[in-house]
Coordinates of C-alpha atoms and ligand atoms in Angstrom, one line a residue:
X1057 CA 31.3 -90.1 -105.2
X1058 CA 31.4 -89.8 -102.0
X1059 CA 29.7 -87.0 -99.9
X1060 CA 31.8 -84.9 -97.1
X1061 CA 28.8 -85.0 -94.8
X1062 CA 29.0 -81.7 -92.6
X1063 CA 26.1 -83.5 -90.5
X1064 CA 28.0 -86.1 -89.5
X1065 CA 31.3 -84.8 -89.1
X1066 CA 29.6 -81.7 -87.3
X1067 CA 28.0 -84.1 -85.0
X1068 CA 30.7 -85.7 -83.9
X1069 CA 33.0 -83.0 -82.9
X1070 CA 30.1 -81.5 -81.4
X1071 CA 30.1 -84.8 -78.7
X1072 CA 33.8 -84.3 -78.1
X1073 CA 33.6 -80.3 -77.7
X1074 CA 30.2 -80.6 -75.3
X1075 CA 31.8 -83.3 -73.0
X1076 CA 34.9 -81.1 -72.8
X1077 CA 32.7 -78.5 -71.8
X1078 CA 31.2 -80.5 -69.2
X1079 CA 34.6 -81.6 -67.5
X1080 CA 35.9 -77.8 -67.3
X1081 CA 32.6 -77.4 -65.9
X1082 CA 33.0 -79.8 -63.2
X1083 CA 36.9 -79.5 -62.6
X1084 CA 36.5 -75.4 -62.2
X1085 CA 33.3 -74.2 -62.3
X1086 CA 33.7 -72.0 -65.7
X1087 CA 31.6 -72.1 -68.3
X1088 CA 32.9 -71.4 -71.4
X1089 CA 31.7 -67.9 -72.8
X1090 CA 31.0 -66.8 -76.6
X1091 CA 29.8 -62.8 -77.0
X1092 CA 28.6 -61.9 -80.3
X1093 CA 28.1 -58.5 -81.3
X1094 CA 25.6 -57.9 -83.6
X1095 CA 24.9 -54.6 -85.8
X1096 CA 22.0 -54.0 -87.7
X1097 CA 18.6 -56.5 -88.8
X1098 CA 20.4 -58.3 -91.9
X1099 CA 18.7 -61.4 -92.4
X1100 CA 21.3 -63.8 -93.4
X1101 CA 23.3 -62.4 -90.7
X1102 CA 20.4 -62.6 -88.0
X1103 CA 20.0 -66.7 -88.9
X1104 CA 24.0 -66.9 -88.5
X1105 CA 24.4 -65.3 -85.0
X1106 CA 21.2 -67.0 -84.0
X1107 CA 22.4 -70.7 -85.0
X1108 CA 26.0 -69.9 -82.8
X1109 CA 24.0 -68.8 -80.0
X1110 CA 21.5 -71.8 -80.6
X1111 CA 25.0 -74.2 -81.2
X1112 CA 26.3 -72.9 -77.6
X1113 CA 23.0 -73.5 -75.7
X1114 CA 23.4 -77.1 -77.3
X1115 CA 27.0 -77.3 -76.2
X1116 CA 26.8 -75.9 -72.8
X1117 CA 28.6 -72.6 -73.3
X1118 CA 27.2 -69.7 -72.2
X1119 CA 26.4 -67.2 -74.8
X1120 CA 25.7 -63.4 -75.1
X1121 CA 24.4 -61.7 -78.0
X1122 CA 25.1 -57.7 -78.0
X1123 CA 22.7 -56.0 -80.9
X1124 CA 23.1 -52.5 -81.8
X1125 CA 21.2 -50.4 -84.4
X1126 CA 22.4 -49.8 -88.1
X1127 CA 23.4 -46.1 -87.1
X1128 CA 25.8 -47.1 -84.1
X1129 CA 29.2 -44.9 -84.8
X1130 CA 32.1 -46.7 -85.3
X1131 CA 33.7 -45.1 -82.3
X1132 CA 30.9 -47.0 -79.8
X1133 CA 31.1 -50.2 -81.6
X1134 CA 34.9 -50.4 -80.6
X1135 CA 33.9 -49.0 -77.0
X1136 CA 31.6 -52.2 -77.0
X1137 CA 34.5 -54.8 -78.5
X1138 CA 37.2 -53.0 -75.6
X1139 CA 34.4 -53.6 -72.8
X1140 CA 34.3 -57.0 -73.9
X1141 CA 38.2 -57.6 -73.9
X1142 CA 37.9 -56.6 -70.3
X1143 CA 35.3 -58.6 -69.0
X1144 CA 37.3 -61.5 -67.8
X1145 CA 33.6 -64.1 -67.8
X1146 CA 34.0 -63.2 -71.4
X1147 CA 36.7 -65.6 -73.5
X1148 CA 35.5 -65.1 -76.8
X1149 CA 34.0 -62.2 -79.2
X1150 CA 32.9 -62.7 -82.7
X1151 CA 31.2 -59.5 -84.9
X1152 CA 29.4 -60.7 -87.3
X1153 CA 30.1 -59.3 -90.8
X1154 CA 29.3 -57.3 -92.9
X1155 CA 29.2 -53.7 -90.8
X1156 CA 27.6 -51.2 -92.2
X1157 CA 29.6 -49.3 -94.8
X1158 CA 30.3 -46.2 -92.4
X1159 CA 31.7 -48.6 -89.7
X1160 CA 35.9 -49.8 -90.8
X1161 CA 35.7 -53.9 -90.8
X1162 CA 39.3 -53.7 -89.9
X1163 CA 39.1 -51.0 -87.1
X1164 CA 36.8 -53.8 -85.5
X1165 CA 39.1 -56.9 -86.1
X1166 CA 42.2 -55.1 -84.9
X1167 CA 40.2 -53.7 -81.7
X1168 CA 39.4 -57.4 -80.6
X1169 CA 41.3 -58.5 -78.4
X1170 CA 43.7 -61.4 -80.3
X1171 CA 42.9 -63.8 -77.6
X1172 CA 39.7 -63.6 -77.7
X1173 CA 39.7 -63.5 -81.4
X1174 CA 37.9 -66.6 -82.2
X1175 CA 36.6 -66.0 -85.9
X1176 CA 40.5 -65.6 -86.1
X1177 CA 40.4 -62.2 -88.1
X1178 CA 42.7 -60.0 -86.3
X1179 CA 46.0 -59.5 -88.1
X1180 CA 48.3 -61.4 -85.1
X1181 CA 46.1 -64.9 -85.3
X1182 CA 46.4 -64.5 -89.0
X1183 CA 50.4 -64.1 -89.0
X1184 CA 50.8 -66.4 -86.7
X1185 CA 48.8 -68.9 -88.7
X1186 CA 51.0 -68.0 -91.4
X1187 CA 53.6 -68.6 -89.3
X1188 CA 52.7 -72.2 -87.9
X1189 CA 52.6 -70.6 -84.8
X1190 CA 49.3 -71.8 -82.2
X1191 CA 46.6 -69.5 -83.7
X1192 CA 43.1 -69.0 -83.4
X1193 CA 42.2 -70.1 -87.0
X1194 CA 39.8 -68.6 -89.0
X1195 CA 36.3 -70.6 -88.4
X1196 CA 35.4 -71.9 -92.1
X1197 CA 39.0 -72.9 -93.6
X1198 CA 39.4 -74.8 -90.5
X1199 CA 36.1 -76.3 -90.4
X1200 CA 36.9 -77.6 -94.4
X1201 CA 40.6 -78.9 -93.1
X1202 CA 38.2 -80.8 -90.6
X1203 CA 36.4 -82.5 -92.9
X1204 CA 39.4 -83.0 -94.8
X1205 CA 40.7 -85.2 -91.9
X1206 CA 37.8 -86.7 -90.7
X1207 CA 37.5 -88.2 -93.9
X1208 CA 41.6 -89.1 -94.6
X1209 CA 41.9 -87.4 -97.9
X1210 CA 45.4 -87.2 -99.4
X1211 CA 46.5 -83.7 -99.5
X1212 CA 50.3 -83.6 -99.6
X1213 CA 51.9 -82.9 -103.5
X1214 CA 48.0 -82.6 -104.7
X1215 CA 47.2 -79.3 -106.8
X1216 CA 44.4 -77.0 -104.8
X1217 CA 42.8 -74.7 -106.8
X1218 CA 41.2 -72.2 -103.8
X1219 CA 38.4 -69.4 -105.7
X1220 CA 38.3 -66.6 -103.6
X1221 CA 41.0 -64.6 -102.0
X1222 CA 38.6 -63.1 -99.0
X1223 CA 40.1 -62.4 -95.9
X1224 CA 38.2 -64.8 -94.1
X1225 CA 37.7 -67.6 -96.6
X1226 CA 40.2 -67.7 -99.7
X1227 CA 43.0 -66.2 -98.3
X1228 CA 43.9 -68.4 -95.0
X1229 CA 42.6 -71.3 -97.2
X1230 CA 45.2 -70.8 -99.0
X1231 CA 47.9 -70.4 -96.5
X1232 CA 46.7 -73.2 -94.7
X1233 CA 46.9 -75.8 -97.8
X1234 CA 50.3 -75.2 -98.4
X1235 CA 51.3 -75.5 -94.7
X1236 CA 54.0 -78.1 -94.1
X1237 CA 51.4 -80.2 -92.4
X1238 CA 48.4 -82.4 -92.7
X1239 CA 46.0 -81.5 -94.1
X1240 CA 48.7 -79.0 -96.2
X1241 CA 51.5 -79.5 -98.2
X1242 CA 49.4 -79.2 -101.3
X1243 CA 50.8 -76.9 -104.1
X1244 CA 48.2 -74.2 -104.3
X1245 CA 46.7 -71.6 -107.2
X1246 CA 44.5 -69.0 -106.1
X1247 CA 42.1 -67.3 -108.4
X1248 CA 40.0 -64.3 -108.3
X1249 CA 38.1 -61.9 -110.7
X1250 CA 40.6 -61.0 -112.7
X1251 CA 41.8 -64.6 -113.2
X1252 CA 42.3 -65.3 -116.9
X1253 CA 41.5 -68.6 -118.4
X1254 CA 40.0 -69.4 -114.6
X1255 CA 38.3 -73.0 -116.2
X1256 CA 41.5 -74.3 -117.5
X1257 CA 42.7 -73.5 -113.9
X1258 CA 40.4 -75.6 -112.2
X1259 CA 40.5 -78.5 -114.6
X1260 CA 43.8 -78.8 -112.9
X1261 CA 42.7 -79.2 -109.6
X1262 CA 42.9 -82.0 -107.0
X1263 CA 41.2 -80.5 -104.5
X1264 CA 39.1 -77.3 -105.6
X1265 CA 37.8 -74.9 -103.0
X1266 CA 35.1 -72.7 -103.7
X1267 CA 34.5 -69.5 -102.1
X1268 CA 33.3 -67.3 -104.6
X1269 CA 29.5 -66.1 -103.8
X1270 CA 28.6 -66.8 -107.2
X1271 CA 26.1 -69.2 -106.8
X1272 CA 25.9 -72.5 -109.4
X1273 CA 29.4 -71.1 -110.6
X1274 CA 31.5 -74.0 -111.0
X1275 CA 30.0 -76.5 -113.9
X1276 CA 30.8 -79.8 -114.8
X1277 CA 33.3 -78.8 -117.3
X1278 CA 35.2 -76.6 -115.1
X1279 CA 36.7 -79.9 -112.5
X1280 CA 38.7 -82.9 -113.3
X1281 CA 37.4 -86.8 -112.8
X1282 CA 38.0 -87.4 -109.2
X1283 CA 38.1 -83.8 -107.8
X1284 CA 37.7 -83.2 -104.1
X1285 CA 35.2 -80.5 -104.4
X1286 CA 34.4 -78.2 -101.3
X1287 CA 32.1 -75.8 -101.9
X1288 CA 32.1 -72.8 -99.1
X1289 CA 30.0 -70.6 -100.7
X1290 CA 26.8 -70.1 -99.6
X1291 CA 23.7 -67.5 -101.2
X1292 CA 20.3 -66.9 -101.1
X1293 CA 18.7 -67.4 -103.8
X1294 CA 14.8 -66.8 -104.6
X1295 CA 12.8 -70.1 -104.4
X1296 CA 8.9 -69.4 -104.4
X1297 CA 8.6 -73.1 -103.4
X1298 CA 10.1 -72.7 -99.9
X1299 CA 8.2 -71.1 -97.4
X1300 CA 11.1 -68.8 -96.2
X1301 CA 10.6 -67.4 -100.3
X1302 CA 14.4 -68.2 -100.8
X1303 CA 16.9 -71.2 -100.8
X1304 CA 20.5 -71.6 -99.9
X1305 CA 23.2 -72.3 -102.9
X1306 CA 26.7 -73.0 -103.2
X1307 CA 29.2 -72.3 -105.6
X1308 CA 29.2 -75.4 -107.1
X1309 CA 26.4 -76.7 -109.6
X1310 CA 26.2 -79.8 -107.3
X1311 CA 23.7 -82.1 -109.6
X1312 CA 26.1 -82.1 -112.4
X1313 CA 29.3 -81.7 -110.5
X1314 CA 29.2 -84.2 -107.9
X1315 CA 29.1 -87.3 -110.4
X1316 CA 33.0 -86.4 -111.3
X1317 CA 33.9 -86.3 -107.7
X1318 CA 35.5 -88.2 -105.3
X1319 CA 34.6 -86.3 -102.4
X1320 CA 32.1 -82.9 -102.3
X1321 CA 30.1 -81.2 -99.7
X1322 CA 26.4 -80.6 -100.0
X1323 CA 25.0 -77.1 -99.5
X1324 CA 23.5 -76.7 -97.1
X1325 CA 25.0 -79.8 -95.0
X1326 CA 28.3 -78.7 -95.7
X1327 CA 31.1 -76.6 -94.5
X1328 CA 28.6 -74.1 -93.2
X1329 CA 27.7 -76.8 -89.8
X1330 CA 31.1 -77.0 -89.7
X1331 CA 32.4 -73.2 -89.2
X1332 CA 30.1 -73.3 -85.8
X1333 CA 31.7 -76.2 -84.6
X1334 CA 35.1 -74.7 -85.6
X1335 CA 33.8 -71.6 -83.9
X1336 CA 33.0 -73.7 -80.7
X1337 CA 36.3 -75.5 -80.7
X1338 CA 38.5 -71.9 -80.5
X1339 CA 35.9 -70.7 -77.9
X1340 CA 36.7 -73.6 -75.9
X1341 CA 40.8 -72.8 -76.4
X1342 CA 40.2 -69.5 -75.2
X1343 CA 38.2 -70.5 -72.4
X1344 CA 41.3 -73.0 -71.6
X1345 CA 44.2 -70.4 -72.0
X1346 CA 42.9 -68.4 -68.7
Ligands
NAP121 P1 33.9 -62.2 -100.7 O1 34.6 -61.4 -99.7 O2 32.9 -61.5 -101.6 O3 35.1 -62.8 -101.7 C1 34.7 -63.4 -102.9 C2 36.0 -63.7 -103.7 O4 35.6 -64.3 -104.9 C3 36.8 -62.5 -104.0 O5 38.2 -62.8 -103.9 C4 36.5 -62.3 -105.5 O6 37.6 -61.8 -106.3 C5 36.2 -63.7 -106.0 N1 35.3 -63.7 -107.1 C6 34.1 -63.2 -107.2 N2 33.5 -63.4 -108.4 C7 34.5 -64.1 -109.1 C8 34.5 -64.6 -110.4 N3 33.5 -64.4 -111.3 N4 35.6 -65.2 -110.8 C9 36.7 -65.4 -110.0 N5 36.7 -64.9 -108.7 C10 35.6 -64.3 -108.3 O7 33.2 -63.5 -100.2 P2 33.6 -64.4 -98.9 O8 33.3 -63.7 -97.7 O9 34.9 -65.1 -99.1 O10 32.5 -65.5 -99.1 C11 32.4 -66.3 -100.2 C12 31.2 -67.2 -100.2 O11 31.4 -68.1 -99.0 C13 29.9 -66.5 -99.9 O12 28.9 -67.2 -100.6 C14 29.7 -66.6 -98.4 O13 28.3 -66.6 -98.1 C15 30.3 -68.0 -98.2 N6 30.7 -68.2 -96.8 C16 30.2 -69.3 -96.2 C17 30.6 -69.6 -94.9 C18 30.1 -70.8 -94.3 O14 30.2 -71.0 -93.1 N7 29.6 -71.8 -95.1 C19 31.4 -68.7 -94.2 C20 31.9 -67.6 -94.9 C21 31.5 -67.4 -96.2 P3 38.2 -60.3 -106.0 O15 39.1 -60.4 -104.8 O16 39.0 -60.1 -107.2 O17 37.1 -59.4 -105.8

């Protein structure tokens, strides 16, 4: 078993995407500019906007972090997301999800402006991905496909089982693994919660994604010997022994999955350090395409 080490793959792109930075920087002048927009004091939510903002100080972007309070109306969150699209120092906007439930997720996404899209939600970078057309690509599937390639794993005619069919995980996972490209050309089942026989599914699988949110849900009898598990999903779960009072799990049951694999990712470690790098890379394409 080999582990698909988000450290080290993260790491790497990181030194290609800072020294990129630096020679716009020097050719031009620009800096590169991430805004993130963030509503409400959710915890997990606060650690995720603060390790972009922390990844672009790293990188040499500039950053700006908008927060608002739980009880903004929808109707000045998208004044915010417009005032953004307009600010041409700004080349890309991300809102971190969720909103709270009065505020329309969508609204928001199709309100971004789609070139300056780079969490690659709004419903033109999605069909153009589905197209094959140049696309801002959603930030986690494309940070798996990077570890897919760094790596060199065989994907064309393998079986990939994807669990999940979220907008923003599952569902352009699954559109990208059956692209005609590589990583792609994989034939691909989706499954979801009303999935019957969902184990005998994934006992199929070549390469198994897991974006569920169910933590510890995929067990040793539910993959193949020599799976390539990635494992997206990523929870809190109460752990008295860490000082924060909670740790991070995936969807896999790594301890007695990972001896039947040929490849998985670690949680944390994994495809979590690289959706910021992914995140990086489109904000670097945006700040290119001016
Ligand atoms: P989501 O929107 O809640 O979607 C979960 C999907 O899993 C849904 O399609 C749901 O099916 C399916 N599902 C839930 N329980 C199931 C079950 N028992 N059997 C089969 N299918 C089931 O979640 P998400 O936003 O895609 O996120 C999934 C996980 O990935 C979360 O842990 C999240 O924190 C993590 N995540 C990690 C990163 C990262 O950077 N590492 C980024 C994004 C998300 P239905 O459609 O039928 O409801």
């Amino acid at each position: 078993m080999q582990l698909l080490d988000g450290k080290v793959v993260s790491a790497h792109f990181k030194q290609e995407i800072a020294a990129e930075v630096a020679a716009i920087r020097t050719a031009s002048g620009k800096i590169p500019h991430l805004v993130a927009i963030l509503v409400g004091n959710d915890g997990a939510s606060e650690t995720y906007v603060a390790n972009k903002v922390r990844s672009c100080q790293e990188l040499g972007f500039q950053s700006t972090l908008l927060r608002f309070e739980p009880t903004i109306t929808e109707s000045e969150l998208l004044d915010a997301v417009r005032r953004v699209n307009e600010n041409p120092d700004m080349d890309g906007l991300i809102v971190q999800l969720p909103l709270p439930g009065h505020i329309n997720p969508d609204r928001v996404m199709e309100t971004i402006d789609p070139r300056k899209d780079v969490d690659g939600f709004h419903p033109i970078n999605i069909g153009r991905m589905a197209k094959g057309l140049p696309a801002y690509v959603s930030a986690t599937p494309q940070g798996c496909l990077m570890l897919l390639e760094y790596y060199g794993i065989e994907t064309s005619g393998k079986h990939c089982v994807v669990l999940g069919r979220s907008q923003i995980v599952g569902l352009p996972m699954t559109i990208l693994m059956q692209r005609n490209t590589y990583p792609g050309n994989c034939t691909v089942t989706v499954c979801h919660s009303k999935t019957k026989n969902l184990p005998q599914i994934t006992r199929q699988a070549d390469i198994l994604v897991a974006a569920l949110g169910r933590p510890g849900f995929v067990t040793a009898d539910m993959v193949k010997e020599g799976v390539v598990v990635i494992d997206v999903g990523l929870e809190r779960v109460p752990d008295a022994s860490k000082k924060s009072g909670f740790a991070l799990k995936g969807d896999v049951l790594f301890d007695e999955v990972a001896p039947k694999c040929s490849f998985i990712t670690p949680v944390p470690g994994g495809v979590g350090l690289m959706t910021i790098v992914s995140l990086m890379k489109n904000t670097l394409q945006a700040a290119r395409g001016k």
